[in-house]
Amino acid sequence: MAAGMTLQELVNQAAGLHSDRKAVWFDECSGKPPACYTYAAVVQLAVELTACLQKHCQQQGKCEIGLYCYPGINLPSWILGILQVPAAYSPIDPDAPPVLSTYFMRKSNLQYVLVENDKVNKFQMSHAGWFCHGSSPAEHIGLTLFQRSSSSTDVNPQADKVKRKYEPFRAVGDLQPTNITHPAQTEGKTSSGGYMDVGQKCSLAYVLHTSGTTGTPKIVRVPHECIVPNIQHLQSLFEVTPEDVLFLASPLTFDPSVVELFIALASGASILIVPNTIKMMPVKLSAALFHHHHVTVLQATPTLLRRFGAHTIKSTVLSADTSLRILALGGEAFPVLSLWRSWKHKENRTSIFNLYGITEVSSWATCYKIPEEVFSADFRTDFPVPLGSPLLGTKVEVRDASGSAVLEGEGQVFIGGEERICFLDDETSLPLGTMRETGDFVRVHSGELFFLGRKDNQIKRHGKRFNIEALQQAAEDLHQVEACAVIWHQQEKLILFVVPRDDLEEREMLQELQKRVPAYAVPDQLVLIEALPLTLHGCYDGLVYVLQSSDGEVHWTFVTGDTVKSSAVVDPGSGVAYIGSHDQHLYALDIYQKECVWKVHCNGGAVFSSPCLSSFPHHLYVATLGGLLLAVNPVTGNTIWKSSLGKPLFSSPHCNEHCVCVGSVDGNLYCYTHTGEKAWHFATNGPVFSSPCISSLTEQEVFVGSHDCFVYCCSMEGQLLWKFKATSSVYGAPFVFQSDGCKDRILLAAVSTDGRVWILNAKTGTAEGAEKLPGEVFSSPVVWGTKLVVGCRNDYVYCLDLCVTGKKTS
């Protein structure tokens, strides 16, 4: 496609080639046959609307026209008709609080609004100060044109309350602050010196409304030059053809709707539109999309996908015979891979994409196609999914707090490009190449960006961003509420915990909340409790607990900055405990003095595994999900040496007096000397999540499990001595022990994830006993005397007698 095209030119070009093909389907999902328009019909209606608007609208350099409507059969024609004036369209949601819409229309200085005919009364009641332009542009077009009266500037004093009322809530992609970086200001980089001017004729495509992170409502004006590259690149990535059917999943006020609509209409494909209410009815929606209209390309938020429910996703959306060819998710955090494995039928061939971007730089900035092998049963499921590569014309940078580029490590994302520029609020002219800060933080590793989240209390839900405290404050204002707390459970479910005062009717409370907060801030679940707990986030609450061994009472708690999945190791000499956190720090904690002795930032990602302490030399070893193996001075916290292994390290390092070993998801077991030199590596045929076990009895072997279902025994020179095939992957660390009955018999306890416990001969690798537990096993076994203890996923810890049978303890 030629450069510099407008959205309407993309559509008209496709319409010229596919005039008789179906362009739009509108299904009310009420049992009536769906309505449809061909490309010729869409264009004809648009041409008539354009002519009417050109007649009635006085253009003064630029023109922006509001569109107050619900999605319907005429929607593409209406948008196309406005664009051809030429004018920008500005969607106004009839369901939004009128005080908010009034404020936005006033702030963006809209002079004209097209109102869907059956919404005229609603519009007039909600927005005094607008007058009907005499007659509708054309009866069958279905719209009535309203013009703003000259005296309507301050006609609605209620609009002044909008800042106070909506301050806590933010729309997607907002910035804090709205920080602009001109190319010439960044590390000596210069642009071509050109500027983009909002007053250029025909430059604007659409205008959206958001609320800034400080609570000040914000206008985003998007030029064609900024959004068209999105359409063209994604059209190519998704390989959209006239045979495809796309779904208009996003509301018009959420800019991915522009991508959905114009990818379809620029390709000669069909766009399916359903009423907003149907999007809230999973059974009806899945029937319309996948049984009646056979949608092939779906771009949506994870929230919309989850709304179908796991059963429907597996049986319909991502079934073996689904019509869905492309599923692209964006606007919120990408679902974890373990969910995908439960959703995706093993024979499903739908291509899955992760999209990322902000409204301030028009919709999407990056795209990543998830490799098919990631969904296979033998692939580790908790890998972070990268944001992907920049889209056409888009520049993505990661910077630290001082503004310097981050090539490895953590920083904030900045997005821009030569012509990927939108105008915010009163901006009228911006240098080409302007970059915007996103407020989103990522980890950069080997050129890939991994989303970490926002460093404030905002969450994204239904494509919108807001502070969860705002929901808490709104709930606390209700007279029935004694106390409450909000959690964003696994970035999926917004749960409001309430300590009720008197009689609390759940339905009544939800109705009250719906009046006080936007739809995207209404909780998924209301839970009544007797008292608020001290911590809200369960076992992964970011705390380190120190308990009294005598009675289990809490002796001390230490707060880290994120989830703690690492186990502590204690120095027997000093009593200092060392533990890692997902906040990327390693902590040294004096549990007697109840203080943090030191903490060190590991620079290479979260610390998932447990540290390992070496007595001689006195080193502390720690591995990170960023692929770093570090040797740290246990007394001072200073780094002695570090080595980057490139892939995440879930395995805990183990050592003896000669070396330290650690497993990697690249499938290798690595061995380092205590001075930091790589001695050898041994390759398995799958990721190694198991921690290695170096024999304390002979110190001549190292044992490790692999995702490839084998337990391996290597010599201390890295040579394979034997391997044993288990019945599933081996995640737990093997445990070497001596048989009480025969001192020269050295045995090895190992567990596979299917719940099987194996006792192997440590010298030969032959099985000498096995037991099957009634659940999956990911923990490591420990042998003490004649007893083997291991945790199981059915919520029990088992103590097995090595001579008799398994006995269960709670």
XYZ file of C-alpha atoms in Angstrom, residues 352-734:
383
model
C -2.044 -16.417 19.349
C -0.608 -12.887 19.503
C 0.310 -10.579 22.381
C -0.302 -6.880 21.614
C 0.920 -3.901 23.622
C 0.455 -0.175 23.233
C -1.029 3.039 24.606
C -3.826 5.303 23.417
C -1.422 8.256 23.341
C 0.441 6.673 20.430
C -2.664 5.237 18.718
C -3.432 1.711 19.740
C -0.681 -0.877 19.351
C 3.080 -0.430 19.502
C 4.409 -4.014 19.632
C 3.273 -7.483 18.615
C 4.517 -10.963 19.538
C 3.349 -14.233 18.024
C 3.431 -17.014 20.616
C 5.413 -19.967 19.229
C 3.226 -23.054 18.792
C 5.572 -25.280 20.815
C 4.944 -23.181 23.937
C 1.476 -24.718 24.217
C 2.672 -28.312 24.116
C 2.231 -30.420 27.244
C 5.970 -30.893 27.806
C 6.805 -27.184 27.778
C 7.278 -25.191 30.980
C 4.164 -23.056 31.445
C 5.308 -20.128 33.557
C 7.578 -18.402 31.055
C 7.038 -14.676 30.738
C 5.705 -13.744 27.288
C 7.612 -10.829 25.698
C 5.892 -7.725 24.357
C 7.364 -8.435 20.938
C 8.721 -6.360 18.081
C 7.789 -2.747 17.296
C 5.114 -2.319 14.648
C 5.592 -0.378 11.429
C 6.858 3.151 12.029
C 6.967 2.646 15.800
C 10.001 3.270 17.977
C 10.164 1.634 21.407
C 12.777 2.598 23.982
C 13.368 1.533 27.574
C 14.921 4.099 29.903
C 15.995 4.204 33.518
C 15.075 6.924 36.014
C 17.820 9.209 34.708
C 16.617 8.902 31.111
C 19.444 6.667 29.904
C 18.700 3.801 27.547
C 18.361 0.375 29.188
C 19.758 -2.422 27.052
C 19.652 -5.041 29.798
C 17.706 -4.754 33.034
C 14.635 -2.778 34.099
C 13.210 0.503 32.928
C 10.174 2.371 31.717
C 8.834 2.026 28.177
C 8.765 5.047 25.874
C 6.872 4.893 22.574
C 6.936 7.142 19.526
C 8.262 7.344 16.020
C 8.828 9.783 13.177
C 5.093 10.065 12.407
C 3.624 7.966 15.223
C 2.458 11.110 16.989
C -0.857 12.039 18.589
C -1.829 15.418 19.992
C -2.839 15.559 23.650
C -5.167 18.247 24.940
C -4.011 21.652 23.667
C -0.936 20.493 21.758
C -0.960 21.824 18.211
C 2.535 21.143 16.893
C 5.038 18.434 17.810
C 8.508 17.518 16.491
C 8.625 14.420 14.337
C 10.021 11.574 16.418
C 8.410 12.684 19.687
C 8.464 9.938 22.344
C 5.872 9.441 25.099
C 6.423 7.750 28.439
C 3.959 4.955 29.137
C 4.128 4.474 32.888
C 4.740 0.776 32.158
C 7.887 -0.938 33.375
C 9.634 -3.835 31.658
C 12.659 -6.047 32.009
C 14.929 -6.053 28.984
C 16.709 -9.334 28.424
C 18.535 -10.386 25.256
C 16.676 -7.772 23.259
C 13.229 -8.872 24.461
C 10.892 -6.788 26.640
C 9.026 -8.525 29.473
C 6.170 -6.636 31.106
C 6.601 -6.040 34.845
C 3.589 -3.820 35.453
C 3.089 -0.288 36.684
C 4.958 1.114 39.653
C 1.786 2.574 41.078
C -1.517 1.146 42.127
C -3.203 1.151 38.758
C -4.613 -1.891 37.048
C -5.948 -2.418 33.539
C -9.344 -4.027 33.164
C -11.750 -4.099 30.215
C -9.126 -2.038 28.388
C -9.338 0.757 30.964
C -6.879 1.733 33.662
C -7.786 2.864 37.156
C -6.605 2.870 40.740
C -8.017 0.073 42.841
C -8.029 2.430 45.839
C -10.767 4.387 44.064
C -13.077 1.377 44.231
C -12.157 0.907 47.879
C -12.957 4.550 48.632
C -16.296 4.331 46.816
C -17.220 1.204 48.783
C -16.149 2.719 52.093
C -18.531 5.619 51.446
C -21.501 3.254 51.532
C -23.302 3.255 54.875
C -23.575 -0.547 54.933
C -19.774 -0.991 54.875
C -17.701 -1.148 58.055
C -14.413 -1.824 56.260
C -13.311 -3.205 52.926
C -10.329 -4.166 50.812
C -9.791 -4.766 47.098
C -7.490 -7.277 45.452
C -6.711 -7.842 41.783
C -6.485 -11.613 42.000
C -3.880 -13.026 39.581
C -4.523 -10.011 37.331
C -7.795 -11.653 36.372
C -10.469 -11.019 38.977
C -11.351 -7.845 40.854
C -12.564 -8.944 44.289
C -14.039 -6.648 46.929
C -13.840 -7.942 50.514
C -16.360 -6.281 52.800
C -16.822 -6.265 56.566
C -20.567 -5.452 56.716
C -22.235 -3.053 59.102
C -25.819 -4.121 59.909
C -27.691 -6.025 57.196
C -25.895 -5.853 53.876
C -27.711 -6.852 50.705
C -25.099 -7.867 48.125
C -27.281 -7.004 45.131
C -28.117 -3.606 46.614
C -24.462 -2.850 47.274
C -23.446 -3.734 43.728
C -26.193 -1.488 42.390
C -24.936 1.364 44.555
C -21.373 0.831 43.357
C -22.518 0.857 39.726
C -23.851 4.364 40.301
C -20.587 5.577 41.791
C -17.883 4.000 39.648
C -17.423 3.373 35.907
C -18.408 -0.038 34.572
C -14.805 -1.186 34.311
C -14.320 -0.581 38.065
C -17.280 -2.666 39.275
C -15.899 -5.751 41.095
C -16.287 -9.268 39.687
C -17.032 -10.658 43.113
C -18.212 -9.375 46.470
C -17.000 -11.384 49.486
C -18.444 -10.774 52.960
C -15.981 -11.393 55.814
C -16.001 -10.910 59.580
C -12.706 -9.024 59.755
C -9.952 -7.876 57.444
C -6.773 -9.980 57.554
C -3.439 -8.302 58.133
C -2.346 -9.196 54.625
C -4.520 -9.447 51.542
C -2.563 -11.500 49.066
C -2.346 -14.993 50.490
C 0.839 -17.019 50.700
C 2.632 -14.884 48.109
C 2.140 -11.623 49.994
C 5.754 -10.452 49.702
C 6.485 -11.158 53.362
C 9.159 -13.311 54.944
C 7.832 -14.966 58.107
C 10.063 -16.088 60.971
C 8.266 -18.511 63.320
C 9.019 -19.776 66.832
C 9.956 -23.439 66.443
C 8.350 -24.306 69.793
C 4.785 -23.196 69.092
C 4.662 -21.833 65.539
C 3.914 -18.278 66.685
C 5.154 -15.475 64.414
C 8.469 -14.166 65.767
C 9.045 -11.528 63.046
C 7.868 -10.611 59.568
C 9.964 -8.800 56.981
C 8.411 -7.021 53.998
C 9.920 -7.376 50.503
C 8.707 -5.568 47.405
C 7.014 -8.495 45.658
C 6.076 -12.173 45.797
C 8.444 -14.479 47.733
C 8.759 -17.978 46.250
C 12.346 -18.550 47.358
C 13.213 -20.642 50.430
C 15.608 -19.234 53.003
C 19.046 -20.625 53.770
C 20.479 -19.930 57.230
C 24.155 -19.471 58.054
C 24.680 -21.834 61.028
C 27.490 -19.675 62.338
C 25.847 -16.245 62.399
C 22.152 -17.168 62.269
C 21.639 -14.791 59.336
C 18.985 -15.987 56.878
C 19.351 -15.363 53.137
C 16.292 -15.277 50.869
C 15.337 -13.966 47.429
C 12.217 -12.139 46.244
C 10.472 -11.439 42.946
C 11.371 -7.790 43.605
C 14.816 -8.826 42.216
C 16.608 -8.463 45.540
C 18.517 -10.914 47.684
C 18.126 -10.206 51.409
C 20.324 -10.987 54.416
C 18.094 -10.998 57.503
C 19.245 -11.087 61.114
C 16.304 -12.961 62.598
C 17.431 -12.371 66.176
C 17.925 -8.613 65.875
C 14.902 -8.452 63.530
C 16.665 -6.356 60.949
C 17.839 -6.479 57.341
C 21.636 -6.657 57.340
C 21.905 -5.923 53.614
C 20.059 -6.348 50.363
C 21.464 -6.598 46.870
C 19.701 -5.927 43.566
C 20.340 -8.884 41.298
C 19.863 -6.977 37.995
C 18.872 -10.131 36.210
C 15.239 -10.613 37.162
C 13.261 -12.099 40.024
C 14.845 -14.565 42.443
C 12.628 -17.654 42.287
C 15.044 -20.307 43.513
C 16.711 -20.647 46.895
C 20.200 -19.266 47.605
C 23.053 -21.647 48.379
C 25.692 -21.017 51.026
C 29.267 -22.255 50.649
C 31.398 -22.479 53.790
C 34.706 -22.648 52.019
C 35.115 -20.346 50.243
C 32.517 -18.220 52.106
C 30.245 -17.491 49.142
C 26.501 -17.118 48.748
C 25.198 -18.256 45.357
C 21.933 -16.997 43.874
C 20.221 -17.645 40.514
C 17.652 -15.359 38.834
C 14.858 -15.651 36.286
C 16.908 -13.250 34.198
C 19.478 -16.026 33.741
C 22.166 -14.685 36.090
C 24.221 -16.804 38.460
C 25.837 -14.601 41.112
C 28.405 -15.228 43.814
C 27.883 -12.780 46.684
C 29.911 -12.056 49.829
C 27.571 -13.245 52.635
C 28.936 -10.654 55.084
C 28.849 -7.499 52.947
C 26.475 -8.346 50.091
C 29.096 -7.346 47.509
C 29.063 -9.270 44.229
C 32.177 -11.438 43.852
C 31.392 -12.634 40.306
C 28.434 -13.201 38.033
C 27.732 -15.148 34.881
C 24.851 -14.771 32.441
C 23.422 -18.082 31.231
C 20.886 -16.461 28.915
C 17.733 -18.332 29.962
C 15.714 -18.261 33.209
C 17.071 -20.188 36.203
C 14.304 -21.819 38.259
C 16.793 -24.333 39.634
C 18.526 -23.572 42.941
C 22.322 -23.674 42.831
C 24.010 -26.386 44.936
C 27.708 -26.629 45.737
C 30.487 -28.600 47.358
C 34.016 -27.505 48.227
C 35.100 -27.720 44.589
C 32.264 -26.257 42.495
C 28.701 -24.958 42.209
C 26.066 -26.474 39.895
C 22.745 -25.113 38.598
C 20.155 -26.213 36.050
C 18.754 -23.985 33.292
C 15.604 -23.957 31.177
C 17.908 -24.226 28.160
C 18.178 -27.925 29.112
C 21.703 -27.842 30.535
C 23.224 -28.551 33.909
C 26.066 -26.047 34.422
C 29.086 -26.414 36.689
C 31.248 -23.454 37.790
C 34.404 -23.234 39.875
C 34.246 -21.034 42.954
C 36.244 -18.402 41.074
C 33.501 -18.065 38.469
C 34.932 -20.118 35.607
C 32.567 -22.406 33.714
C 33.975 -25.907 34.239
C 31.499 -27.895 32.094
C 27.888 -28.287 31.106
C 25.813 -31.393 30.558
C 22.883 -31.374 28.108
C 19.532 -33.037 28.813
C 16.650 -33.098 26.337
C 14.366 -30.678 28.164
C 14.351 -27.671 30.491
C 15.924 -28.302 33.901
C 13.790 -26.935 36.732
C 15.118 -29.442 39.221
C 17.856 -28.336 41.575
C 20.952 -30.523 41.363
C 21.992 -32.799 44.225
C 25.721 -33.219 44.791
C 26.380 -36.421 46.705
C 27.425 -35.605 50.252
C 28.338 -39.231 50.772
C 30.916 -39.740 48.031
C 31.108 -36.256 46.392
C 31.813 -37.986 43.111
C 28.391 -37.621 41.486
C 25.797 -34.952 40.797
C 22.141 -35.904 40.291
C 19.470 -33.835 38.528
C 15.995 -34.249 37.052
C 14.787 -32.884 33.717
C 11.545 -31.978 31.968
C 12.418 -34.769 29.526
C 11.279 -37.325 32.209
C 14.782 -38.558 33.055
C 16.850 -38.489 36.239
C 20.544 -38.065 35.343
C 23.698 -38.967 37.220
C 26.932 -37.243 36.105
C 30.463 -37.443 37.300
C 32.061 -34.317 38.764
C 33.721 -33.891 35.369
C 30.345 -33.701 33.596
C 30.304 -37.233 32.144
C 27.053 -39.207 32.110
C 27.210 -42.188 34.466
C 23.578 -43.321 34.139
C 20.052 -42.052 33.490
C 16.685 -43.337 34.659
C 13.411 -42.829 32.769
C 10.543 -41.770 35.046
C 6.875 -41.668 34.018
C 6.690 -37.869 33.741
C 8.813 -34.733 34.147
C 11.085 -34.416 37.177
C 10.932 -30.984 38.861
C 11.948 -31.742 42.451
C 15.569 -32.058 43.470
C 16.739 -35.679 43.979
